[in-house]
Short mmCIF file of C-alpha atoms and ligand atoms in Angstrom, two decimals:
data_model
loop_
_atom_site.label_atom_id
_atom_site.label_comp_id
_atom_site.label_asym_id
_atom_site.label_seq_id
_atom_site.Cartn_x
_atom_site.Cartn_y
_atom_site.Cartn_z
CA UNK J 2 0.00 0.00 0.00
CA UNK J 3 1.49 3.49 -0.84
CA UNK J 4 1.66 6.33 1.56
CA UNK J 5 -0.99 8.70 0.00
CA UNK J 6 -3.49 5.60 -0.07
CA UNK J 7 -3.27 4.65 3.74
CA UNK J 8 -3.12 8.07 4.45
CA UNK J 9 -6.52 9.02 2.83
CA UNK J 10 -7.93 5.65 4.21
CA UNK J 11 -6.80 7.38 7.85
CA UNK J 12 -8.16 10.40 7.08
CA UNK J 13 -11.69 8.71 6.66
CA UNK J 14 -11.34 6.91 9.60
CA UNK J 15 -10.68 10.19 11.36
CA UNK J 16 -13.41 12.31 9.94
CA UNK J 17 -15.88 9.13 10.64
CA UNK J 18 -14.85 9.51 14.08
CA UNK J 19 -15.37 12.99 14.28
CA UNK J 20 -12.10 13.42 15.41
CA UNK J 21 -11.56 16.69 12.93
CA UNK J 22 -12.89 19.91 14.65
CA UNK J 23 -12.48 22.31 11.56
CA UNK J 24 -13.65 25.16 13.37
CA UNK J 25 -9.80 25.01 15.50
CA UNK J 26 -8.04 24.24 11.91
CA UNK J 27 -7.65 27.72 9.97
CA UNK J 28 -5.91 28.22 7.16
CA UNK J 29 -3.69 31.23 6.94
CA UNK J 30 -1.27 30.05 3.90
CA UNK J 31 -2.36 30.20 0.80
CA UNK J 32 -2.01 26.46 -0.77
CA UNK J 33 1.79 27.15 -2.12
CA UNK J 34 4.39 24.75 -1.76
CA UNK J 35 2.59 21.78 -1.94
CA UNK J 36 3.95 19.45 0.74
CA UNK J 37 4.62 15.70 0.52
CA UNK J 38 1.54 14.67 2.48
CA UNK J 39 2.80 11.67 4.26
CA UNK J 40 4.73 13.88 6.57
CA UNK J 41 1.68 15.24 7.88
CA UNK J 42 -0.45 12.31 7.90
CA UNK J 43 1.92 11.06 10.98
CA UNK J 44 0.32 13.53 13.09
CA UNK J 45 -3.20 15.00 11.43
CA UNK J 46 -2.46 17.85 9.39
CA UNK J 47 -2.03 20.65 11.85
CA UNK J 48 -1.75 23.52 9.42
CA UNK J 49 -2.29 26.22 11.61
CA UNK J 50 -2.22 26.46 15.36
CA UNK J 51 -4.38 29.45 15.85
CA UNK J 52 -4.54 30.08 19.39
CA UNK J 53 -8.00 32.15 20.11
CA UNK J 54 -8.03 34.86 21.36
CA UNK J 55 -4.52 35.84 20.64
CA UNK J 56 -4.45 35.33 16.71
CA UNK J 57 -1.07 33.39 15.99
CA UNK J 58 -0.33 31.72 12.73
CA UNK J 59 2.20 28.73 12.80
CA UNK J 60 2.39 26.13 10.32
CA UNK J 61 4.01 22.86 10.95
CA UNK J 62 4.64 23.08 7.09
CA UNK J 63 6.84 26.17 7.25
CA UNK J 64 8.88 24.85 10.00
CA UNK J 65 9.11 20.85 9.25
CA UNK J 66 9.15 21.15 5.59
CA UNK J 67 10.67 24.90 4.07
CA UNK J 68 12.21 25.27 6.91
CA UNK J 69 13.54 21.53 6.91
CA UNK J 70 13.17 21.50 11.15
CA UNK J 71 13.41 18.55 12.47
CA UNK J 72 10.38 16.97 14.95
CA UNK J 73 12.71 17.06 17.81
CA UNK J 74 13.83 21.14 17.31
CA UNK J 75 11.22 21.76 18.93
CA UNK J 76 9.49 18.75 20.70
CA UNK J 77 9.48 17.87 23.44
CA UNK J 78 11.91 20.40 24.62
CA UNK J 79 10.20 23.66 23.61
CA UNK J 80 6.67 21.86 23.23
CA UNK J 81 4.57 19.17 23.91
CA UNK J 82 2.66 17.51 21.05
CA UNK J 83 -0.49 18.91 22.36
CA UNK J 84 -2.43 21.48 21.24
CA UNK J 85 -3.25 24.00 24.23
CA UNK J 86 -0.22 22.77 26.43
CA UNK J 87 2.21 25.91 25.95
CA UNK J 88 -1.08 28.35 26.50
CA UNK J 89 -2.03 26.33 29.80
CA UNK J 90 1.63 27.08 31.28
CA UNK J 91 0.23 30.77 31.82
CA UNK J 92 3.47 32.12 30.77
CA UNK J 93 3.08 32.01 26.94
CA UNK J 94 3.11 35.87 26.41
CA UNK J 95 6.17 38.15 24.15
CA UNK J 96 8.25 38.88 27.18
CA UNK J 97 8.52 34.87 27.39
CA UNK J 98 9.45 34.43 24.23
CA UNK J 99 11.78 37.87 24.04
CA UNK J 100 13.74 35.58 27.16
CA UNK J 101 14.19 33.22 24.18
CA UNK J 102 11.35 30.80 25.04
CA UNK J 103 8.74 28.89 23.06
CA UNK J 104 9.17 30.11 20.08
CA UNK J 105 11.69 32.70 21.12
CA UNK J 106 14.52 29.91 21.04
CA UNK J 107 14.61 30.45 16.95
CA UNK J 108 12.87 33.64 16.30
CA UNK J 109 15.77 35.81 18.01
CA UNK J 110 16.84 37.52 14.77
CA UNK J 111 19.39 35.25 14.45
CA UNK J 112 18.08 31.44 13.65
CA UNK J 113 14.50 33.07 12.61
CA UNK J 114 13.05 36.65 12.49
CA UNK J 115 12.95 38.44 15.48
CA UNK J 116 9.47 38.86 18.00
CA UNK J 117 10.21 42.63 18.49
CA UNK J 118 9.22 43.80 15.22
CA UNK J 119 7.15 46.59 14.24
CA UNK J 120 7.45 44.83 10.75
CA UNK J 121 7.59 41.45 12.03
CA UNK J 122 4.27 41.18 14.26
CA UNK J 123 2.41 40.70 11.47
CA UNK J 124 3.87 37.46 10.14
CA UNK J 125 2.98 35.67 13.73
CA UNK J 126 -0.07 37.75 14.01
CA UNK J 127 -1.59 38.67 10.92
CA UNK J 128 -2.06 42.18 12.36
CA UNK J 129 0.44 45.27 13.72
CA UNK J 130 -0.72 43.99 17.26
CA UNK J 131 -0.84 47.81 18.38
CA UNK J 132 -4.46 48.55 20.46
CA UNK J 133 -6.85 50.76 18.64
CA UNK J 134 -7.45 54.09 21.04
CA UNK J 135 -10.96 54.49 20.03
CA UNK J 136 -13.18 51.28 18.43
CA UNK J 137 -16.27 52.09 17.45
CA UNK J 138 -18.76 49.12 16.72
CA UNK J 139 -21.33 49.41 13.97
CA UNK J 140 -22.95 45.87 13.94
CA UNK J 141 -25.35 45.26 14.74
CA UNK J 142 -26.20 48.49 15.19
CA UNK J 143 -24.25 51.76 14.61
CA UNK J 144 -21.91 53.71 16.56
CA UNK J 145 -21.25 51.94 19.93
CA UNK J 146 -17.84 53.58 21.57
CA UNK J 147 -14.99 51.61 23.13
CA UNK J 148 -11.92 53.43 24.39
CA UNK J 149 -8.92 51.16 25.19
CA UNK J 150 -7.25 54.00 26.38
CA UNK J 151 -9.22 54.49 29.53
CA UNK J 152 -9.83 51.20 30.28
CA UNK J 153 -6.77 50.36 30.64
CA UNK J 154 -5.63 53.13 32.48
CA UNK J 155 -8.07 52.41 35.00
CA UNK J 156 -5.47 49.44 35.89
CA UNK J 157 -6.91 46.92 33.64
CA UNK J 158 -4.78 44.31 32.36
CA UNK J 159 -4.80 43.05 28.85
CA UNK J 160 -5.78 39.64 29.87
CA UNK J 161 -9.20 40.94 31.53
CA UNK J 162 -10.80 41.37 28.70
CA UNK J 163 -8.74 38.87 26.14
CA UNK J 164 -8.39 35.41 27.58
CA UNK J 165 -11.71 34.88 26.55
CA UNK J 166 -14.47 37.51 25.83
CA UNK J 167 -12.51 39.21 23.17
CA UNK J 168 -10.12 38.21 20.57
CA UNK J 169 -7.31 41.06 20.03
CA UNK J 170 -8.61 41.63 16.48
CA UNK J 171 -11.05 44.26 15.92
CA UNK J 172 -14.16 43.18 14.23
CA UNK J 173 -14.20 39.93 15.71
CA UNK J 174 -17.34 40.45 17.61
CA UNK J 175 -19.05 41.56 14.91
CA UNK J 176 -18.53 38.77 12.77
CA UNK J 177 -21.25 37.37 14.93
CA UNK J 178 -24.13 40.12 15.25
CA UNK J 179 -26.75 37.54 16.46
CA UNK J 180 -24.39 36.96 19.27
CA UNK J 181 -23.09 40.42 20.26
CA UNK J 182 -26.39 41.76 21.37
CA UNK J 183 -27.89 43.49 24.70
CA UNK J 184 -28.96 39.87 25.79
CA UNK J 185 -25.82 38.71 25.72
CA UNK J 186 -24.06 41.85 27.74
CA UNK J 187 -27.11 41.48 29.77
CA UNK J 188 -26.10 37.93 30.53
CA UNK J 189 -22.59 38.41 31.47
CA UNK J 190 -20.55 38.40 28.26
CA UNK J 191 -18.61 40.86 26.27
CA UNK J 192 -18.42 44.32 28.06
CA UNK J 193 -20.92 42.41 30.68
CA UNK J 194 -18.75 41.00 32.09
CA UNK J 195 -18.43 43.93 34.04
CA UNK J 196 -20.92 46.20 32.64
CA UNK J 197 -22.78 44.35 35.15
CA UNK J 198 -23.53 47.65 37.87
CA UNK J 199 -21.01 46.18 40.35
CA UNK J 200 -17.46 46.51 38.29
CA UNK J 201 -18.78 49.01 36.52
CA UNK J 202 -22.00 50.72 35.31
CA UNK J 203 -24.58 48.33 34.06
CA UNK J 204 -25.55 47.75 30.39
CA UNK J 205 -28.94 48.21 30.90
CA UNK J 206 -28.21 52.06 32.37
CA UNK J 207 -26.57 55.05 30.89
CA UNK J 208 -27.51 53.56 27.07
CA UNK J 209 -25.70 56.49 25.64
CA UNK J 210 -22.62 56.27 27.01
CA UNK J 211 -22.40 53.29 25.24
CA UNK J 212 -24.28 54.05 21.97
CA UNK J 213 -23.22 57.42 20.90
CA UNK J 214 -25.30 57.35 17.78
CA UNK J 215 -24.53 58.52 14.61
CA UNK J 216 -24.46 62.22 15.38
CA UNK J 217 -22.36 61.82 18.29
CA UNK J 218 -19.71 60.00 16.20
CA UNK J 219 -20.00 63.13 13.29
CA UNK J 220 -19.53 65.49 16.82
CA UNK J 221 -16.27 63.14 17.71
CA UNK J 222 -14.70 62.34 14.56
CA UNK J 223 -16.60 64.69 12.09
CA UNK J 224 -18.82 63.53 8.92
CA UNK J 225 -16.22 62.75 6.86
CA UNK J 226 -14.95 59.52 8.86
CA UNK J 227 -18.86 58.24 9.39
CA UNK J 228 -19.17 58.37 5.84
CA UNK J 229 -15.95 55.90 5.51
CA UNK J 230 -17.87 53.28 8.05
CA UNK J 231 -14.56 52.52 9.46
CA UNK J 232 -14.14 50.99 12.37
CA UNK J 233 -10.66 51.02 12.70
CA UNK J 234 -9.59 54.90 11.53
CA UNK J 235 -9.32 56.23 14.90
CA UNK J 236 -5.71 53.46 15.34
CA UNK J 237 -3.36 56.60 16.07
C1 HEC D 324 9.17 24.78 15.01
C2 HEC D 324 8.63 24.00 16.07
C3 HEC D 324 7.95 22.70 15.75
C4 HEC D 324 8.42 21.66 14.97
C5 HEC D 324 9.72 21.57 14.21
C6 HEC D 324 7.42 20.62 15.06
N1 HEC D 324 6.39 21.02 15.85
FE1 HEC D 324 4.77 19.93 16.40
N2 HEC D 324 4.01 21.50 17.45
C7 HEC D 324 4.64 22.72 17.58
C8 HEC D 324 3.80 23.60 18.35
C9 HEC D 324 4.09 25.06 18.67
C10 HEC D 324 2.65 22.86 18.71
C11 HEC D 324 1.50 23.34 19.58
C12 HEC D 324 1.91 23.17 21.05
C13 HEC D 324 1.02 23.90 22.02
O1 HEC D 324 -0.03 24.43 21.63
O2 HEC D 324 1.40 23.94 23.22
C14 HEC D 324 2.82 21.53 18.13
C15 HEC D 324 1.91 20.50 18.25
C16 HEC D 324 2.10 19.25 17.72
C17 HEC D 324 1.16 18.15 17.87
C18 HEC D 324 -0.18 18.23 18.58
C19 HEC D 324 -1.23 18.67 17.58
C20 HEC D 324 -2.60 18.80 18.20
O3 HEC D 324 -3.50 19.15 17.44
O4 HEC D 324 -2.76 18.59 19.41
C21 HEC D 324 1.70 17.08 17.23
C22 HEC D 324 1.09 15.70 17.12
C23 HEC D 324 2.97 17.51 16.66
N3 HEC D 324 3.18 18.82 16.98
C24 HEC D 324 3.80 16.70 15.95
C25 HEC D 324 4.96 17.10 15.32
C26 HEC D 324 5.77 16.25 14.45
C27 HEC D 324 5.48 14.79 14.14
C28 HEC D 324 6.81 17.02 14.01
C29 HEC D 324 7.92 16.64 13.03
C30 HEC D 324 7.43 16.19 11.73
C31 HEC D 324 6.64 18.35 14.60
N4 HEC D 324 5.50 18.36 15.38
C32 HEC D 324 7.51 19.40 14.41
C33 HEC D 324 5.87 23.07 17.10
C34 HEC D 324 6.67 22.29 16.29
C1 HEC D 325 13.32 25.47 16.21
C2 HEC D 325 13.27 26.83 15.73
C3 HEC D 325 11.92 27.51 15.59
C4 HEC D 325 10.91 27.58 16.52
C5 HEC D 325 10.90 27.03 17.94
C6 HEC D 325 9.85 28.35 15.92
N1 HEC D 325 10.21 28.74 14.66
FE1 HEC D 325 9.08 29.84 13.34
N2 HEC D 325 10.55 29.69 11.96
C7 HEC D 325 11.78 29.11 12.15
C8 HEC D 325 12.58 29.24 10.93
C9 HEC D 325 14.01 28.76 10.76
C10 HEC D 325 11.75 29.92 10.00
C11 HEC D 325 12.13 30.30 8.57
C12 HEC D 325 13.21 31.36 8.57
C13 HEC D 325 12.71 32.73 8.79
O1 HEC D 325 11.64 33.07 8.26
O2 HEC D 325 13.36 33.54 9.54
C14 HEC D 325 10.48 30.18 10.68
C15 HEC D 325 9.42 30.82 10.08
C16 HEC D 325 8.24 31.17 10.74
C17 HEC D 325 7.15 31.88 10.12
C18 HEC D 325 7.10 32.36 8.68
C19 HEC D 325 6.68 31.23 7.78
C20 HEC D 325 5.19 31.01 7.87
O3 HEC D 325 4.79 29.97 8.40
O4 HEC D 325 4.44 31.89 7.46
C21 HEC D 325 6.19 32.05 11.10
C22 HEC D 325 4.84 32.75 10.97
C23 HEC D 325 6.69 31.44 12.30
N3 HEC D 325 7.93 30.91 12.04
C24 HEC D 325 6.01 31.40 13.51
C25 HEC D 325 6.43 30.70 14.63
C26 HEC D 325 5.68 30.60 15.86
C27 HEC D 325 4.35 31.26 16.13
C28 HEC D 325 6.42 29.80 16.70
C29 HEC D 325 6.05 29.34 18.07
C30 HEC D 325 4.75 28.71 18.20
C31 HEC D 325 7.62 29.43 16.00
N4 HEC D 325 7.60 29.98 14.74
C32 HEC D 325 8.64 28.63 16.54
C33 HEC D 325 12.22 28.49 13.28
C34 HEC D 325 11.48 28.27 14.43
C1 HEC D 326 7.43 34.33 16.21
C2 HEC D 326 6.06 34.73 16.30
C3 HEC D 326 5.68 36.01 16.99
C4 HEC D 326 6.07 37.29 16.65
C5 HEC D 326 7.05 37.74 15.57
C6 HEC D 326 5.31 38.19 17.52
N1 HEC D 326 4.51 37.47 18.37
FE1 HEC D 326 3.23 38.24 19.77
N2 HEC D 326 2.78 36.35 20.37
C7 HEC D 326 3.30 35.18 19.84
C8 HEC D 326 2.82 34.06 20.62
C9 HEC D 326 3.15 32.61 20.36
C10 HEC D 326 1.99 34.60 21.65
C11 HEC D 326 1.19 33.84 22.70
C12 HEC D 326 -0.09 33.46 22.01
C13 HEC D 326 -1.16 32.88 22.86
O1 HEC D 326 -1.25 33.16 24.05
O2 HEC D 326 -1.96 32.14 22.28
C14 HEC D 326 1.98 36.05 21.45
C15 HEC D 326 1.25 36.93 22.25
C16 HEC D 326 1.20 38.30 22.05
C17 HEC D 326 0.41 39.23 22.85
C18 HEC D 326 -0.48 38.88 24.04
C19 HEC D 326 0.35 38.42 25.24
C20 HEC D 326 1.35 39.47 25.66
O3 HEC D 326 2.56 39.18 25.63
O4 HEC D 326 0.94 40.59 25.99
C21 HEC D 326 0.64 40.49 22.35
C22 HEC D 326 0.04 41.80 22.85
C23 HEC D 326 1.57 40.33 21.25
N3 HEC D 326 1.89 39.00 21.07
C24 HEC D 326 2.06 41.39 20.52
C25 HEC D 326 3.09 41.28 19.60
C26 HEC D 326 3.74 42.42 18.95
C27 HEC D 326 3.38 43.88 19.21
C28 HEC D 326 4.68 41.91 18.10
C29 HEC D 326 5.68 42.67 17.24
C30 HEC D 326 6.56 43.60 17.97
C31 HEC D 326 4.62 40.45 18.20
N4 HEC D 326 3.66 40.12 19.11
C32 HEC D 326 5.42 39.58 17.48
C33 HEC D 326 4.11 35.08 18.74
C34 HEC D 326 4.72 36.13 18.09
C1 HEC D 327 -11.83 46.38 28.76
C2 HEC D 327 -11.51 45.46 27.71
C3 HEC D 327 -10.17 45.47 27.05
C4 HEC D 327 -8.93 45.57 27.63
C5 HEC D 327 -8.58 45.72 29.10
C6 HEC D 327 -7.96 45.46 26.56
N1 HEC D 327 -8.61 45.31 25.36
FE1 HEC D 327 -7.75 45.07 23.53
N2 HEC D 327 -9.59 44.98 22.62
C7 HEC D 327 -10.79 45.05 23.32
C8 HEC D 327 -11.88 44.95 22.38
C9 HEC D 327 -13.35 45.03 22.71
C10 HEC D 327 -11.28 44.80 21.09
C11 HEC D 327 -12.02 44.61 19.75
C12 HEC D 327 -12.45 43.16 19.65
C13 HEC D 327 -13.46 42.90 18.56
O1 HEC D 327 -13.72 43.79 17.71
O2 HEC D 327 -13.99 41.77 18.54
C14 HEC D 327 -9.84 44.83 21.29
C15 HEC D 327 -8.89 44.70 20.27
C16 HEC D 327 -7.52 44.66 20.49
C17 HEC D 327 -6.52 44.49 19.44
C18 HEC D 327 -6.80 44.30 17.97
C19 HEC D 327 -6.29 45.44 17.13
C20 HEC D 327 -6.54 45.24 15.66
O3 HEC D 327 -6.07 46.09 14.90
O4 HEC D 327 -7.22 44.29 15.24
C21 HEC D 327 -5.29 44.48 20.07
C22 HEC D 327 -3.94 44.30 19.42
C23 HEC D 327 -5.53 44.69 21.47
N3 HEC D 327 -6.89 44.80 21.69
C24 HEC D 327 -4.52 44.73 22.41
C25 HEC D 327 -4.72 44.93 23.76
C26 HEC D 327 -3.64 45.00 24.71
C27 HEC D 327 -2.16 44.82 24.37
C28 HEC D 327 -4.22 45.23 25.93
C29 HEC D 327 -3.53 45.45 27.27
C30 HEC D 327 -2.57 46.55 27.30
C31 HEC D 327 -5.66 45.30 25.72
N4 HEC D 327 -5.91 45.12 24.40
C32 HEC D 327 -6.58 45.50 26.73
C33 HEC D 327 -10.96 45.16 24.68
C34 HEC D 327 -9.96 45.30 25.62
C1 HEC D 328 -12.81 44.06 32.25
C2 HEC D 328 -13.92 44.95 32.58
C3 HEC D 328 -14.57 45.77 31.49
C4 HEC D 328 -14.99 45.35 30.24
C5 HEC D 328 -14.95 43.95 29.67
C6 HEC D 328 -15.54 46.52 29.58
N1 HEC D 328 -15.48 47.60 30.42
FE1 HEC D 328 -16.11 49.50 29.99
N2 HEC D 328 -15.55 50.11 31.82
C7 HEC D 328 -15.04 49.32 32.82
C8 HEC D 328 -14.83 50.09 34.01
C9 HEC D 328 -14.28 49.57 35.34
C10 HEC D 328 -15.24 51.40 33.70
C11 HEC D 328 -15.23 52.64 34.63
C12 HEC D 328 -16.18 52.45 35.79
C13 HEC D 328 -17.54 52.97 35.50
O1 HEC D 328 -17.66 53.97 34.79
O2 HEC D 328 -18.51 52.35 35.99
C14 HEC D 328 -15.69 51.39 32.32
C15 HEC D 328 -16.15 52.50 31.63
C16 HEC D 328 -16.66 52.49 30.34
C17 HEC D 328 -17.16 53.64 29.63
C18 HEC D 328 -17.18 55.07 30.14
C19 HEC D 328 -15.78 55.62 30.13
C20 HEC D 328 -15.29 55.79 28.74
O3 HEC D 328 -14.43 54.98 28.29
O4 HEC D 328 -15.73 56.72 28.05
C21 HEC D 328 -17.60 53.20 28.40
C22 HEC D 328 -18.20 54.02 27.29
C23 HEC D 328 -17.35 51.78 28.35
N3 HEC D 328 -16.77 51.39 29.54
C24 HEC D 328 -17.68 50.97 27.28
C25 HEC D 328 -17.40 49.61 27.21
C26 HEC D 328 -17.75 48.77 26.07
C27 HEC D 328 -18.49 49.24 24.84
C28 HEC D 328 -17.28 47.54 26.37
C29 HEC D 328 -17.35 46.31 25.51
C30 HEC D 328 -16.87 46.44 24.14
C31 HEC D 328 -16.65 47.58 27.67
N4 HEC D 328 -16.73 48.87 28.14
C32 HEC D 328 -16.05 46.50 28.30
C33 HEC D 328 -14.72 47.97 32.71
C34 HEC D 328 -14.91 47.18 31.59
C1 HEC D 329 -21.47 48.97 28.24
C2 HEC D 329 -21.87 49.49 26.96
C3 HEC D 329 -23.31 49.42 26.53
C4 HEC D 329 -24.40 49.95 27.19
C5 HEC D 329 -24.43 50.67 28.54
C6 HEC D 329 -25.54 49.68 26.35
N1 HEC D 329 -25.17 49.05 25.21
FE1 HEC D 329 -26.39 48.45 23.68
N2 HEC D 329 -24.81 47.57 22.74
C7 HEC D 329 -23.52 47.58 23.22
C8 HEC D 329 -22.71 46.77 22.32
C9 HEC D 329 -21.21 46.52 22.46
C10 HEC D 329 -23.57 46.31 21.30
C11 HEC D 329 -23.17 45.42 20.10
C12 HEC D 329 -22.37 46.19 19.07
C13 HEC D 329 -23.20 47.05 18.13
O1 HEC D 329 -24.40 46.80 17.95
O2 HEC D 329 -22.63 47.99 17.54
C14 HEC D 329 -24.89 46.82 21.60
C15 HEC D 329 -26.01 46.58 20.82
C16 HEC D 329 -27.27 47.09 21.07
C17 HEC D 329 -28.43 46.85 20.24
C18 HEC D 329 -28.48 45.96 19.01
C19 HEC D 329 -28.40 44.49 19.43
C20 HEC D 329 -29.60 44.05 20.22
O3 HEC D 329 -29.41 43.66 21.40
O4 HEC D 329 -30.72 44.14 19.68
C21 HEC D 329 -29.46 47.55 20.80
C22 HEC D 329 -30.90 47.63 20.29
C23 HEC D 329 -28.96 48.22 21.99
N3 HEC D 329 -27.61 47.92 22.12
C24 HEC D 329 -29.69 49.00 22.84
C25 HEC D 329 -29.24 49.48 24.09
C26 HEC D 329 -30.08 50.19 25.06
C27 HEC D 329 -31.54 50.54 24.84
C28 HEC D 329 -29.29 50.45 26.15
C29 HEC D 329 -29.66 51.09 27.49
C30 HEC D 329 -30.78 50.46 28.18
C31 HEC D 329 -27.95 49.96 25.83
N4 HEC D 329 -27.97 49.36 24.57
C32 HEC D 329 -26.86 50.08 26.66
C33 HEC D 329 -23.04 48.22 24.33
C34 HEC D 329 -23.81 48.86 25.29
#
């Protein structure tokens, strides 16, 4: 039996037994250099290891196969070969891996490119990484303000509000307007969590400080930017 023919019989094994979760596989590369797929049939295909809520793309293909890193470069020393177990140390953040850990053992600017960037955030990330002052939501409905700004100069730390309500990638949320509603906040989630009227005002009081409408935007930003239904102008 060739490789390619026991690996698609696997594959159908797996996907009978459900063992595929899509939703945690995404794609980030486009399909270039088309890999010899035996190497990934030995452990499922992990294209991507996007770690929600912290957007990070890493490819196993990149490293194992264009990169030509071997399995044990990086496991077991610098990972386990599970999914999840780096983020459940609780000390998988940039200053870890600017001390040369996890992935900061290559990507020192010397055996990979480096983790301090600017221009290299957004290979890892996919985005500059730097927090928006001002987002302003518009779906499902328009003009709702968030300041980053103040809220985390009230002594907030990053992690409050992105372990799990938020991903740090604006528009997120609104990818999923039947979700991101009153009922939810009202429940507990999003900016309930503490918009709750003990950590801080409650959702269901002081709508406007909240929803400052389309005319307060045009008073804050002027017409011009409303007209551009941008979300993401007021960055600097
Ligand atoms: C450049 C580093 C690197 C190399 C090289 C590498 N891996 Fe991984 N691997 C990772 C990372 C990072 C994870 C995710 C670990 C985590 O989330 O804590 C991972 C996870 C895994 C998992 C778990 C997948 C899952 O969905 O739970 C398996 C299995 C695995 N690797 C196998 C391999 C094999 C086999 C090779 C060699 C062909 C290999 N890896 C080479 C970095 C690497
Ligand atoms: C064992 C060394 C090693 C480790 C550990 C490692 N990388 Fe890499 N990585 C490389 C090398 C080598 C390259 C290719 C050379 C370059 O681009 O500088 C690379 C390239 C990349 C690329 C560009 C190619 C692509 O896939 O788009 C990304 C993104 C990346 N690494 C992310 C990560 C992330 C995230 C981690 C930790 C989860 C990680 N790497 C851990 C060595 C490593
Ligand atoms: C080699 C890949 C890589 C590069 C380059 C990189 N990061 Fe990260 N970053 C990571 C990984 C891995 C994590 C942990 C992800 C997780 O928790 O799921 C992380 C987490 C973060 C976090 C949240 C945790 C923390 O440390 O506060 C921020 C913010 C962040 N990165 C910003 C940046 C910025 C800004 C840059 C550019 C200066 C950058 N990153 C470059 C891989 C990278
Ligand atoms: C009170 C809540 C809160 C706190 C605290 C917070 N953020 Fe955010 N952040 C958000 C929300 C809300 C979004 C937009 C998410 C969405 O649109 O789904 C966001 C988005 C982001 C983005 C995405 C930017 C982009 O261009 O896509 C980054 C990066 C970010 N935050 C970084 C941080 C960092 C770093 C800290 C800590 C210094 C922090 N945030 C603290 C709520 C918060
Ligand atoms: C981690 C807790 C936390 C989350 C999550 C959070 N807030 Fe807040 N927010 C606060 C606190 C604390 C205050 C100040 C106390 C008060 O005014 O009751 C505040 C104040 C505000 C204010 C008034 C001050 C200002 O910035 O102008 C607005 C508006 C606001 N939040 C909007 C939001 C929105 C919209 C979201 C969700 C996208 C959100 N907040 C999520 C904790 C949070
Ligand atoms: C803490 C901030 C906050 C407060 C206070 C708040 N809202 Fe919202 N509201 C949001 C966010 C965030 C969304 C979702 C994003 C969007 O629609 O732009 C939303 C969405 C909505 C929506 C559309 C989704 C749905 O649930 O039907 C309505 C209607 C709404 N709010 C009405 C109100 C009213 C009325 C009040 C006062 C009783 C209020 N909101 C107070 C933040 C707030």
């Amino acid at each position: 039996m060739n490789a390619k023919v026991k690996g698609s019989a696997l594959l159908g094994a797996l996907l009978a037994a459900g063992v595929f979760c899509t939703a945690e596989i995404r794609a980030t590369e486009p399909a270039a250099t088309p890999a010899p797929a035996q190497q990934f049939e030995d452990y499922g295909d992990t294209k991507v290891i996007a770690v929600e809520p912290i957007r990070q793309m890493f490819s196993h293909k990149s490293h194992v196969v264009t990169a030509g890193l071997s399995c044990d470069s990086c496991h077991p020393d610098l990972f386990a070969r599970k999914r999840g177990t780096a983020k459940a140390n609780g000390d998988y953040n940039m200053a870890s891996l600017e001390e040369g850990k996890y992935c900061g053992a290559c990507h020192d600017g010397t055996s990979a490119f480096n983790t301090t960037g600017p221009e290299t955030c957004k290979v890892c990330h996919g985005s500059d990484m730097k927090q928006p002052e001002t987002i302003v939501f518009n779906i499902p409905v328009k003009s709702v303000i968030f300041e980053h700004k103040e809220h985390v100069e009230m002594g907030l730390d990053c992690a409050s509000c992105h372990d799990r309500e938020f991903e740090m990638r604006v528009g997120a949320a609104e990818e999923h307007p039947e979700k991101f509603t009153m009922e939810a906040l009202y429940a507990g989630k999003y900016c309930g969590v503490c918009h709750n009227g003990t950590d801080a005002f409650a959702s269901n009081t002081r709508c406007t400080t909240c929803h400052i409408g389309v005319k307060g935007f045009e008073r804050r930003f002027g017409a011009a930017k409303n007209a551009e239904q941008s979300h993401t102008d007021q960055k600097h």
